[in-house]
Every structure is written in structure tokens, then in C-alpha cells.
C-alpha atoms as an extended CHARMM CRD file, in Angstrom:
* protein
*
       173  EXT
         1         1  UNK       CA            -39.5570000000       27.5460000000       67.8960000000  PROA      1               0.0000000000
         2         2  UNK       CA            -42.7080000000       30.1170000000       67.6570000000  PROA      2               0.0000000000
         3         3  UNK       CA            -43.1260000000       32.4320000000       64.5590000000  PROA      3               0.0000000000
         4         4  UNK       CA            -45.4290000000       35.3410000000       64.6830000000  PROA      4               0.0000000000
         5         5  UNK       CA            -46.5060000000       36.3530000000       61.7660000000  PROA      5               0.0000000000
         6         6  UNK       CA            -47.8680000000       39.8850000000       61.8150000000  PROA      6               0.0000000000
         7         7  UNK       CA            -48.8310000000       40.7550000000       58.2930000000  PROA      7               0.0000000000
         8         8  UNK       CA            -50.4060000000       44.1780000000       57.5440000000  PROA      8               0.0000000000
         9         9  UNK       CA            -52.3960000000       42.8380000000       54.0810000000  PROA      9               0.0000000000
        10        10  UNK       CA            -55.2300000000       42.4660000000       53.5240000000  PROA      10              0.0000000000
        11        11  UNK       CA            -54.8920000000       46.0690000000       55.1400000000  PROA      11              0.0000000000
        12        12  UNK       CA            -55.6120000000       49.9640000000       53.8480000000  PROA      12              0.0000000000
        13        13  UNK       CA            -54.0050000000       51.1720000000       51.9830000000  PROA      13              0.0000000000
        14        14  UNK       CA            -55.0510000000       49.0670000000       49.0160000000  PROA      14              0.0000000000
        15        15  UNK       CA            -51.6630000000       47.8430000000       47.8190000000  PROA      15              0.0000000000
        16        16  UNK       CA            -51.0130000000       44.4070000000       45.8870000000  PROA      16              0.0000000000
        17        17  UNK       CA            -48.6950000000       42.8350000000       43.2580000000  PROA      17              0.0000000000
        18        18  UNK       CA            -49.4450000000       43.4890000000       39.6880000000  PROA      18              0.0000000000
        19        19  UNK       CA            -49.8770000000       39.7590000000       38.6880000000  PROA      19              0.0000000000
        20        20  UNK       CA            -52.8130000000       39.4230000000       41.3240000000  PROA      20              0.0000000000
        21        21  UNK       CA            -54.7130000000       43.0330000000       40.1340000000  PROA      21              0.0000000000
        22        22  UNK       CA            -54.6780000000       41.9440000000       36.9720000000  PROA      22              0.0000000000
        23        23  UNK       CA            -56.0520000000       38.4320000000       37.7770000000  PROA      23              0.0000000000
        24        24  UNK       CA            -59.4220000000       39.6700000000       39.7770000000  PROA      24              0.0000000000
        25        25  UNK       CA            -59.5950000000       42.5720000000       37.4440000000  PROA      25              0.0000000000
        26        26  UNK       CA            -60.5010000000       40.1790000000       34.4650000000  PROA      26              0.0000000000
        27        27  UNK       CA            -62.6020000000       38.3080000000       36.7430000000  PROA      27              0.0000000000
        28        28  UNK       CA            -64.3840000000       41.8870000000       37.9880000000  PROA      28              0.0000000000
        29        29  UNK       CA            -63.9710000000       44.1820000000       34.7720000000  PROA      29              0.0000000000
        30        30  UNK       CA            -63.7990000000       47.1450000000       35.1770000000  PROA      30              0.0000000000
        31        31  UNK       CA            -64.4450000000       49.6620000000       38.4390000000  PROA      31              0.0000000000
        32        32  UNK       CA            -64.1960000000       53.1300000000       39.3390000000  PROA      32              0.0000000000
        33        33  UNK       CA            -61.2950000000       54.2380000000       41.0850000000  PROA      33              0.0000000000
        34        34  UNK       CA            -60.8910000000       55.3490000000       44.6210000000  PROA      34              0.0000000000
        35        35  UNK       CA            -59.8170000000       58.6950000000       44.7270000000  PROA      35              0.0000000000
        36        36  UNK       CA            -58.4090000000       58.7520000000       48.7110000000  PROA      36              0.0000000000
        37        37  UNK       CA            -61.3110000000       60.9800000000       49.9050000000  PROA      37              0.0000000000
        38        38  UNK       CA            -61.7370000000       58.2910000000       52.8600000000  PROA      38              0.0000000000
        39        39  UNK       CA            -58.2780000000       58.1230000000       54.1480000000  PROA      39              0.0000000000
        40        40  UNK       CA            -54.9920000000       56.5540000000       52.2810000000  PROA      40              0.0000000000
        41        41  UNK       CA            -53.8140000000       56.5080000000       48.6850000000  PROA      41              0.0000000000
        42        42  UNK       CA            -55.8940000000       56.5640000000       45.7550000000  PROA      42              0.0000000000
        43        43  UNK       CA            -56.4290000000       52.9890000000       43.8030000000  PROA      43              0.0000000000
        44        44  UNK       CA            -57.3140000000       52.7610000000       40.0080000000  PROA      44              0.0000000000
        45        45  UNK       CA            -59.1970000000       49.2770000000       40.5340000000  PROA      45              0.0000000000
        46        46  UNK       CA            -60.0530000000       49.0920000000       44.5020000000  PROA      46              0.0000000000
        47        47  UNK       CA            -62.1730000000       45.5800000000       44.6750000000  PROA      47              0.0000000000
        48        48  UNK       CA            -59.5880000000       43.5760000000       42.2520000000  PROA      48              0.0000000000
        49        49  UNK       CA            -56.9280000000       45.2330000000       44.7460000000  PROA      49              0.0000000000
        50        50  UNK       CA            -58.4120000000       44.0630000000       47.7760000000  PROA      50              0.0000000000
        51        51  UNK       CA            -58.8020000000       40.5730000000       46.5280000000  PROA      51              0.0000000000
        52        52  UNK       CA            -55.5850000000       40.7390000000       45.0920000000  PROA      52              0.0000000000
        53        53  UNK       CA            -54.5670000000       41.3720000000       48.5910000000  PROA      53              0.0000000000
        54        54  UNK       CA            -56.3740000000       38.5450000000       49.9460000000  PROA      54              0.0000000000
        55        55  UNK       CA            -54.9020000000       35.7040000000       47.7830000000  PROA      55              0.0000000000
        56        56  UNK       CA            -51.1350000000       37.4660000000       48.3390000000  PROA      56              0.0000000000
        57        57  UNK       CA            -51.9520000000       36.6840000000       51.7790000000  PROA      57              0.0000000000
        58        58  UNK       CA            -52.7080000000       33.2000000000       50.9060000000  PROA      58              0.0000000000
        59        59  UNK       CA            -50.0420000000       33.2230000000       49.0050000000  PROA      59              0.0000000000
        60        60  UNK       CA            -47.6130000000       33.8550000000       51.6910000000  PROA      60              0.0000000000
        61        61  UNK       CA            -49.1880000000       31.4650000000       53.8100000000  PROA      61              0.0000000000
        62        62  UNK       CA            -48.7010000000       28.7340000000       51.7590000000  PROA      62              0.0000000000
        63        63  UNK       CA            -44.9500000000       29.7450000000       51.1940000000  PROA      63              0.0000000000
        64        64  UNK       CA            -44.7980000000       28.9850000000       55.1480000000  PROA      64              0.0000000000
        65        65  UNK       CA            -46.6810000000       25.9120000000       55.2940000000  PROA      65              0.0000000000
        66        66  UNK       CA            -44.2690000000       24.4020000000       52.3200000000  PROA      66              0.0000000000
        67        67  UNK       CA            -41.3570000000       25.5900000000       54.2670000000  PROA      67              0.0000000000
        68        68  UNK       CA            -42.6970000000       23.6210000000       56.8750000000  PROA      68              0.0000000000
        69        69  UNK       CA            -43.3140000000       20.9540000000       54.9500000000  PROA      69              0.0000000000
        70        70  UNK       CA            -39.6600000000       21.2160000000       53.3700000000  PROA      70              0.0000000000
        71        71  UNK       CA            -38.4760000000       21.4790000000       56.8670000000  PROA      71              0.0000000000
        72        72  UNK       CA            -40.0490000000       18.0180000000       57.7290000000  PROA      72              0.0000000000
        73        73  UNK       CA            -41.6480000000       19.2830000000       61.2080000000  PROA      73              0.0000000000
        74        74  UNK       CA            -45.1300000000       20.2900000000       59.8160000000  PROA      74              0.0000000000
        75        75  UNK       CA            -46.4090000000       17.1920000000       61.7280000000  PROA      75              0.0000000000
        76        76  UNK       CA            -45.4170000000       18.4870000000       64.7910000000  PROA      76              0.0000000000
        77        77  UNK       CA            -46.0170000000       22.6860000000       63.8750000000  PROA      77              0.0000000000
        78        78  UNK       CA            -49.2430000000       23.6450000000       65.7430000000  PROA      78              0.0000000000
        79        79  UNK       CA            -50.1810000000       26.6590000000       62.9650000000  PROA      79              0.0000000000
        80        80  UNK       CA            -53.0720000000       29.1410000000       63.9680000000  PROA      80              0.0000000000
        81        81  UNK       CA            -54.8860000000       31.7670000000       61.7960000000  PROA      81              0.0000000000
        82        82  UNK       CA            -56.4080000000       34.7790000000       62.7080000000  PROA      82              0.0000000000
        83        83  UNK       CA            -57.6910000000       38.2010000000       62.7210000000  PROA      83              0.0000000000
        84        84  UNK       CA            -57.3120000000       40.9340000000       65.0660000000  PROA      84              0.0000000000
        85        85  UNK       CA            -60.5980000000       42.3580000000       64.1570000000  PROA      85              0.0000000000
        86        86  UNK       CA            -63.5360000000       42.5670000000       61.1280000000  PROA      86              0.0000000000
        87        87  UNK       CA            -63.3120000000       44.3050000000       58.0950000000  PROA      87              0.0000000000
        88        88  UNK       CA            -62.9400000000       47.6840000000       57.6400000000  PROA      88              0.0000000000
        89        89  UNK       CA            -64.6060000000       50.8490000000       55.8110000000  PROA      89              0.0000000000
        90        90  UNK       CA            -61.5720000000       53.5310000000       55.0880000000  PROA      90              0.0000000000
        91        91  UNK       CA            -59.4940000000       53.3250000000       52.3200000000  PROA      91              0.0000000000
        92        92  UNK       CA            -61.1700000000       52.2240000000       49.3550000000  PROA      92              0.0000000000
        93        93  UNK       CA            -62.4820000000       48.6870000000       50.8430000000  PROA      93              0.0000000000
        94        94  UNK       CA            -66.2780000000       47.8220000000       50.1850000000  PROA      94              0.0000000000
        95        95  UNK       CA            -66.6790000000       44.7620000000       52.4990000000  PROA      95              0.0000000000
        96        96  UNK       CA            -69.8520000000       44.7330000000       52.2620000000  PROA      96              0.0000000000
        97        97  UNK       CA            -69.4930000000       44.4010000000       48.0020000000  PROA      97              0.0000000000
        98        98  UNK       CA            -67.4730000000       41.4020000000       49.6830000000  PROA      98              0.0000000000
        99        99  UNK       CA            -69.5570000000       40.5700000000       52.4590000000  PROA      99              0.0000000000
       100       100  UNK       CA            -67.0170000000       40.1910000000       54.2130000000  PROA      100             0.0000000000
       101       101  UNK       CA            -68.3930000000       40.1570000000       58.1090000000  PROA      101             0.0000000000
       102       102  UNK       CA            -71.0070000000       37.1730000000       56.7640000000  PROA      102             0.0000000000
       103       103  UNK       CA            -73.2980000000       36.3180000000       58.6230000000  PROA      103             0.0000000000
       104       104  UNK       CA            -72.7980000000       40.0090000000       60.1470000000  PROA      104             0.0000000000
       105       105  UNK       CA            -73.0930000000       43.1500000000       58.4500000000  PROA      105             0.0000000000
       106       106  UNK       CA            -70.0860000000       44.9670000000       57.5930000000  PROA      106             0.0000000000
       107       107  UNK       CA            -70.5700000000       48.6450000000       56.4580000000  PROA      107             0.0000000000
       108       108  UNK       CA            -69.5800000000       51.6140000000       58.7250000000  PROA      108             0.0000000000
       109       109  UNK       CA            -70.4980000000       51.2870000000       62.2150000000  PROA      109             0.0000000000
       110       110  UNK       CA            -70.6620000000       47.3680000000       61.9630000000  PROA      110             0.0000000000
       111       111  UNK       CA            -67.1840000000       46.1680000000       61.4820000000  PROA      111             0.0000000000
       112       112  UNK       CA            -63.8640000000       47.1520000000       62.3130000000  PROA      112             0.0000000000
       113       113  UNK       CA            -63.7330000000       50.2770000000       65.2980000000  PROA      113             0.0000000000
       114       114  UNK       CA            -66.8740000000       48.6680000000       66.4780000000  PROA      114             0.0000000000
       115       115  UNK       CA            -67.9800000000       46.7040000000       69.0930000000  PROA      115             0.0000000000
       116       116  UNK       CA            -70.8660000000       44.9270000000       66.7850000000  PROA      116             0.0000000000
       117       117  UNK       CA            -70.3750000000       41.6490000000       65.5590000000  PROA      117             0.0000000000
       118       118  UNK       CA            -69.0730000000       42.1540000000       62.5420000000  PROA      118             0.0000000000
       119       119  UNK       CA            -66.3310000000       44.2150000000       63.9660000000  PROA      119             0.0000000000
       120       120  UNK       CA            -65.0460000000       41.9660000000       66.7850000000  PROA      120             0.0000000000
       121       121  UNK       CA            -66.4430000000       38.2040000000       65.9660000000  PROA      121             0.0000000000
       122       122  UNK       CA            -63.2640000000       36.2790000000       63.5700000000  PROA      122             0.0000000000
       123       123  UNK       CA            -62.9150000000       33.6390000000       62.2730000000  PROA      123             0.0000000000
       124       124  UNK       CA            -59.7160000000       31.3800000000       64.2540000000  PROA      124             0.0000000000
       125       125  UNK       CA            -58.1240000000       28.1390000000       62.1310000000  PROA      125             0.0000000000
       126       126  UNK       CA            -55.9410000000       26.0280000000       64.0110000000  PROA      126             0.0000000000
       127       127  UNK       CA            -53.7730000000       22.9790000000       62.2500000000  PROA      127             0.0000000000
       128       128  UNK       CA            -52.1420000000       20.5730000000       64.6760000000  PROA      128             0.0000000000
       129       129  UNK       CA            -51.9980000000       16.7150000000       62.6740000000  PROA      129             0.0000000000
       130       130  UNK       CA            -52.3610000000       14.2040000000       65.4600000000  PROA      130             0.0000000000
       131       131  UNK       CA            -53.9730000000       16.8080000000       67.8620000000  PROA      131             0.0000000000
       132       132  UNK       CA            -56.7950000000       18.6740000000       66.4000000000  PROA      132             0.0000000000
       133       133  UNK       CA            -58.8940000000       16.8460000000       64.4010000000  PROA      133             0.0000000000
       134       134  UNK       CA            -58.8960000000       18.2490000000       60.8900000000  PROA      134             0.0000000000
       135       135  UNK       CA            -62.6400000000       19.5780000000       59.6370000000  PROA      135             0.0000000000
       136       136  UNK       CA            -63.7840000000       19.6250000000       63.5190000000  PROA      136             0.0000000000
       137       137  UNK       CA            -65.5600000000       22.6600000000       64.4020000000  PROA      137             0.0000000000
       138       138  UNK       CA            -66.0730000000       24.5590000000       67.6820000000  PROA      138             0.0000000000
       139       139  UNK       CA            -68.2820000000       27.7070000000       68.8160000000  PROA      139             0.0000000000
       140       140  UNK       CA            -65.4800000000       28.0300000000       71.5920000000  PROA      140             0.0000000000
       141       141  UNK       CA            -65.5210000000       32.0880000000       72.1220000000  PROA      141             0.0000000000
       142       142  UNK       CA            -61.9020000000       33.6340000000       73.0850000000  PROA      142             0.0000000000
       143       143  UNK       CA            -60.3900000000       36.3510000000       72.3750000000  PROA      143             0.0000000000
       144       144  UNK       CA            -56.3210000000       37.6640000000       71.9260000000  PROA      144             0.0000000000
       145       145  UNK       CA            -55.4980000000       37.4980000000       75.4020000000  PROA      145             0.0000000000
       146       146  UNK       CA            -56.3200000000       34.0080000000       75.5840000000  PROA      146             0.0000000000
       147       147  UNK       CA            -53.5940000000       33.0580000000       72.8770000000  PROA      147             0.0000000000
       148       148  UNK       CA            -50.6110000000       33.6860000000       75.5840000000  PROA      148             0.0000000000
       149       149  UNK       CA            -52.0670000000       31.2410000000       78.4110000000  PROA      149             0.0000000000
       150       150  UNK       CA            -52.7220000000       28.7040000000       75.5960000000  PROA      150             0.0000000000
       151       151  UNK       CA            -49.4640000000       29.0690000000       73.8950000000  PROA      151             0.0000000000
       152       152  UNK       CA            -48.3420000000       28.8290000000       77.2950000000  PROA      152             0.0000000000
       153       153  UNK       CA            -49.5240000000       25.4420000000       77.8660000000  PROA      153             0.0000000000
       154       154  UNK       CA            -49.0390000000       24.2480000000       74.9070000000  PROA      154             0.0000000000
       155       155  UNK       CA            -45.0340000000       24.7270000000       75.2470000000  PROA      155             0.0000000000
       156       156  UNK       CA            -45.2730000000       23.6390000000       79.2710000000  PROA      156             0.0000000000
       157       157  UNK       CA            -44.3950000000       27.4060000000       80.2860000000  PROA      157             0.0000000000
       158       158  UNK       CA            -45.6270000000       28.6350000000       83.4630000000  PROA      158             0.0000000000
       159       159  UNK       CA            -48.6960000000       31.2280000000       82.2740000000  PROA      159             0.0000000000
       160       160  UNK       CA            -48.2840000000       34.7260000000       83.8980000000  PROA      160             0.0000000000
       161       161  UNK       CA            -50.2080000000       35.7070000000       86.8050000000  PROA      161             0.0000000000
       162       162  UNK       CA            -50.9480000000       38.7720000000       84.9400000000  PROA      162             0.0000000000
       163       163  UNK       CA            -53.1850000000       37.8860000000       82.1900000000  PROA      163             0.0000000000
       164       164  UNK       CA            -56.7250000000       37.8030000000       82.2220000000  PROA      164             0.0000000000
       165       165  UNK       CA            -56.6320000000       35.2830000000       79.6700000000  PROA      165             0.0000000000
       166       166  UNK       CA            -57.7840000000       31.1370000000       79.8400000000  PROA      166             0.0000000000
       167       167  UNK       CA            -56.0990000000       28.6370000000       77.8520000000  PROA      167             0.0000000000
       168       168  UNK       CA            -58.3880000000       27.1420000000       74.9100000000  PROA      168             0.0000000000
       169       169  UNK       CA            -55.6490000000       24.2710000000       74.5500000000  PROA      169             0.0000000000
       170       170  UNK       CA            -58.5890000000       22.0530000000       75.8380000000  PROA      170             0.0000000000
       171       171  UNK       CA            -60.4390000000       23.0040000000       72.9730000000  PROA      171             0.0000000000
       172       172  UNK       CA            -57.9440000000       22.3090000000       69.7820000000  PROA      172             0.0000000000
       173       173  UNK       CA            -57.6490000000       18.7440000000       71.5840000000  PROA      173             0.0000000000
């Protein structure tokens, strides 16, 4: 089977469950509000939302891996993690109160909608027990397009002519 998981979080607008707000707002205190003047809604406590945000994300992650696990085939699940770009600036975020390009920069003109390093460099995590050996590391650039050609090989499909992408399946092994 393949399962792609297209979440919108952690994602303007700043939107998280209650439980989670409250958690990073005791760990913050408290914070002024955004009041939507850069794009999307208003937020009463925008860092502890974004965080909040964050570990939902997690959250849901984990829900998948433990169905997985329930499941019995998480042995043989190749699971991969990633971004479609770096943080952003609109909506109430402060990435870089987060730092959250590190080692790049992340305020406006560095990070998402911009071709600096902070804005297109992101972090990749693949899982694959008996493949990919877990804590390696690899300064492998690729980008999207190389996904399909992998995936491709990966599942012994024939990759499409049309693609400028190269499998990284070389890589993970």
C-alpha cells in the first residue's frame, strides 16, 4: 500500500487543540495576541499555538506509526518525513522566536516564498528497519520530484520518462 499524508499543520492560520495551547502556554506565559494584520485569523496566544501545532503534528504521527505497529507490518513500512518548504512569516508565526530555519535565518525574505536557504533547504527522515540504518546521516541533496522515481524503485514500477527526477533509493540503503 502507499499513504500520503498531506497535513496542512503546522500551517497559518494558527489553529490547535485546546489541551496543547494550554500546555506551551504555561511553559511560555503569557504573549500578546496576533491581531490578523499579516494575513489569516487573529490568535490570543500565537507562539504556544504554533507549538501546539507542532506536537499535534507529532501527535498524529505517532497515531500512524502505532497503527503500524498494531498492524504488524511496521518492519516492512518504509515511512518518510518531510517538508515542502521552510518556515513561514504571515499569520502570526515568529520562526525566527523559534529559529526555526537553524542553521539558516528565517525572517521575511529568508524562508518560505524564497529561494534562500532557509526557505527551500528541509529537513527529510526516512525509517525503513532492515534497510536504512537507523541514526545514519546523509548530506544527499534532492528535492520533491525525486520522491516519484524513488518511490518508483522502491515498489519495482517502471519510473516515467517524464520526470526530471533521480531516485535517492541508493541513498536510504
Amino acid at each position: 500500500f502507499f499513504l500520503y499524508y498531506a497535513t496542512p499543520i503546522p500551517h497559518a492560520p494558527l489553529q490547535a487543540p485546546v489541551h496543547w495551547v494550554d500546555y506551551y502556554l504555561q511553559k511560555f506565559g503569557d504573549e500578546p495576541p496576533y491581531d490578523g494584520s499579516k494575513g489569516y485569523f487573529p490568535c490570543r496566544y500565537p507562539k504556544a499555538t504554533y507549538a501546539a501545532m507542532v506536537s499535534y503534528l507529532d501527535e498524529q504521527v505517532g497515531q500512524i506509526m502505532s497503527l503500524l505497529k498494531e498492524l504488524g507490518i511496521v518492519d516492512q513500512t518504509l515511512v518518510i518525513f518531510s517538508s515542502d518548504n521552510g518556515p513561514t512569516y504571515n499569520g502570526g508565526t515568529d520562526s525566527p522566536w523559534f529559529d526555526s530555519a537553524y542553521p539558516f535565518r528565517s525572517e521575511y525574505g529568508k524562508g518560505k516564498g524564497f529561494v534562500q536557504e532557509g526557505g527551500i533547504r528541509v529537513p527529510m527522515i526516512a525509517k525503513w528497519p532492515g534497510i536504512i540504518t537507523p541514526g545514519t546521516c546523509s548530506d544527499h541533496l534532492s528535492a520533491f520530484y525525486d520522491v516519484l522515481p524513488t518511490l518508483c524503485e522502491v515498489a519495482g514500477a517502471e519510473i516515467p520518462e517524464e520526470t526530471d527526477g533521480i531516485s535517492f533509493l541508493p541513498t536510504l540503503k
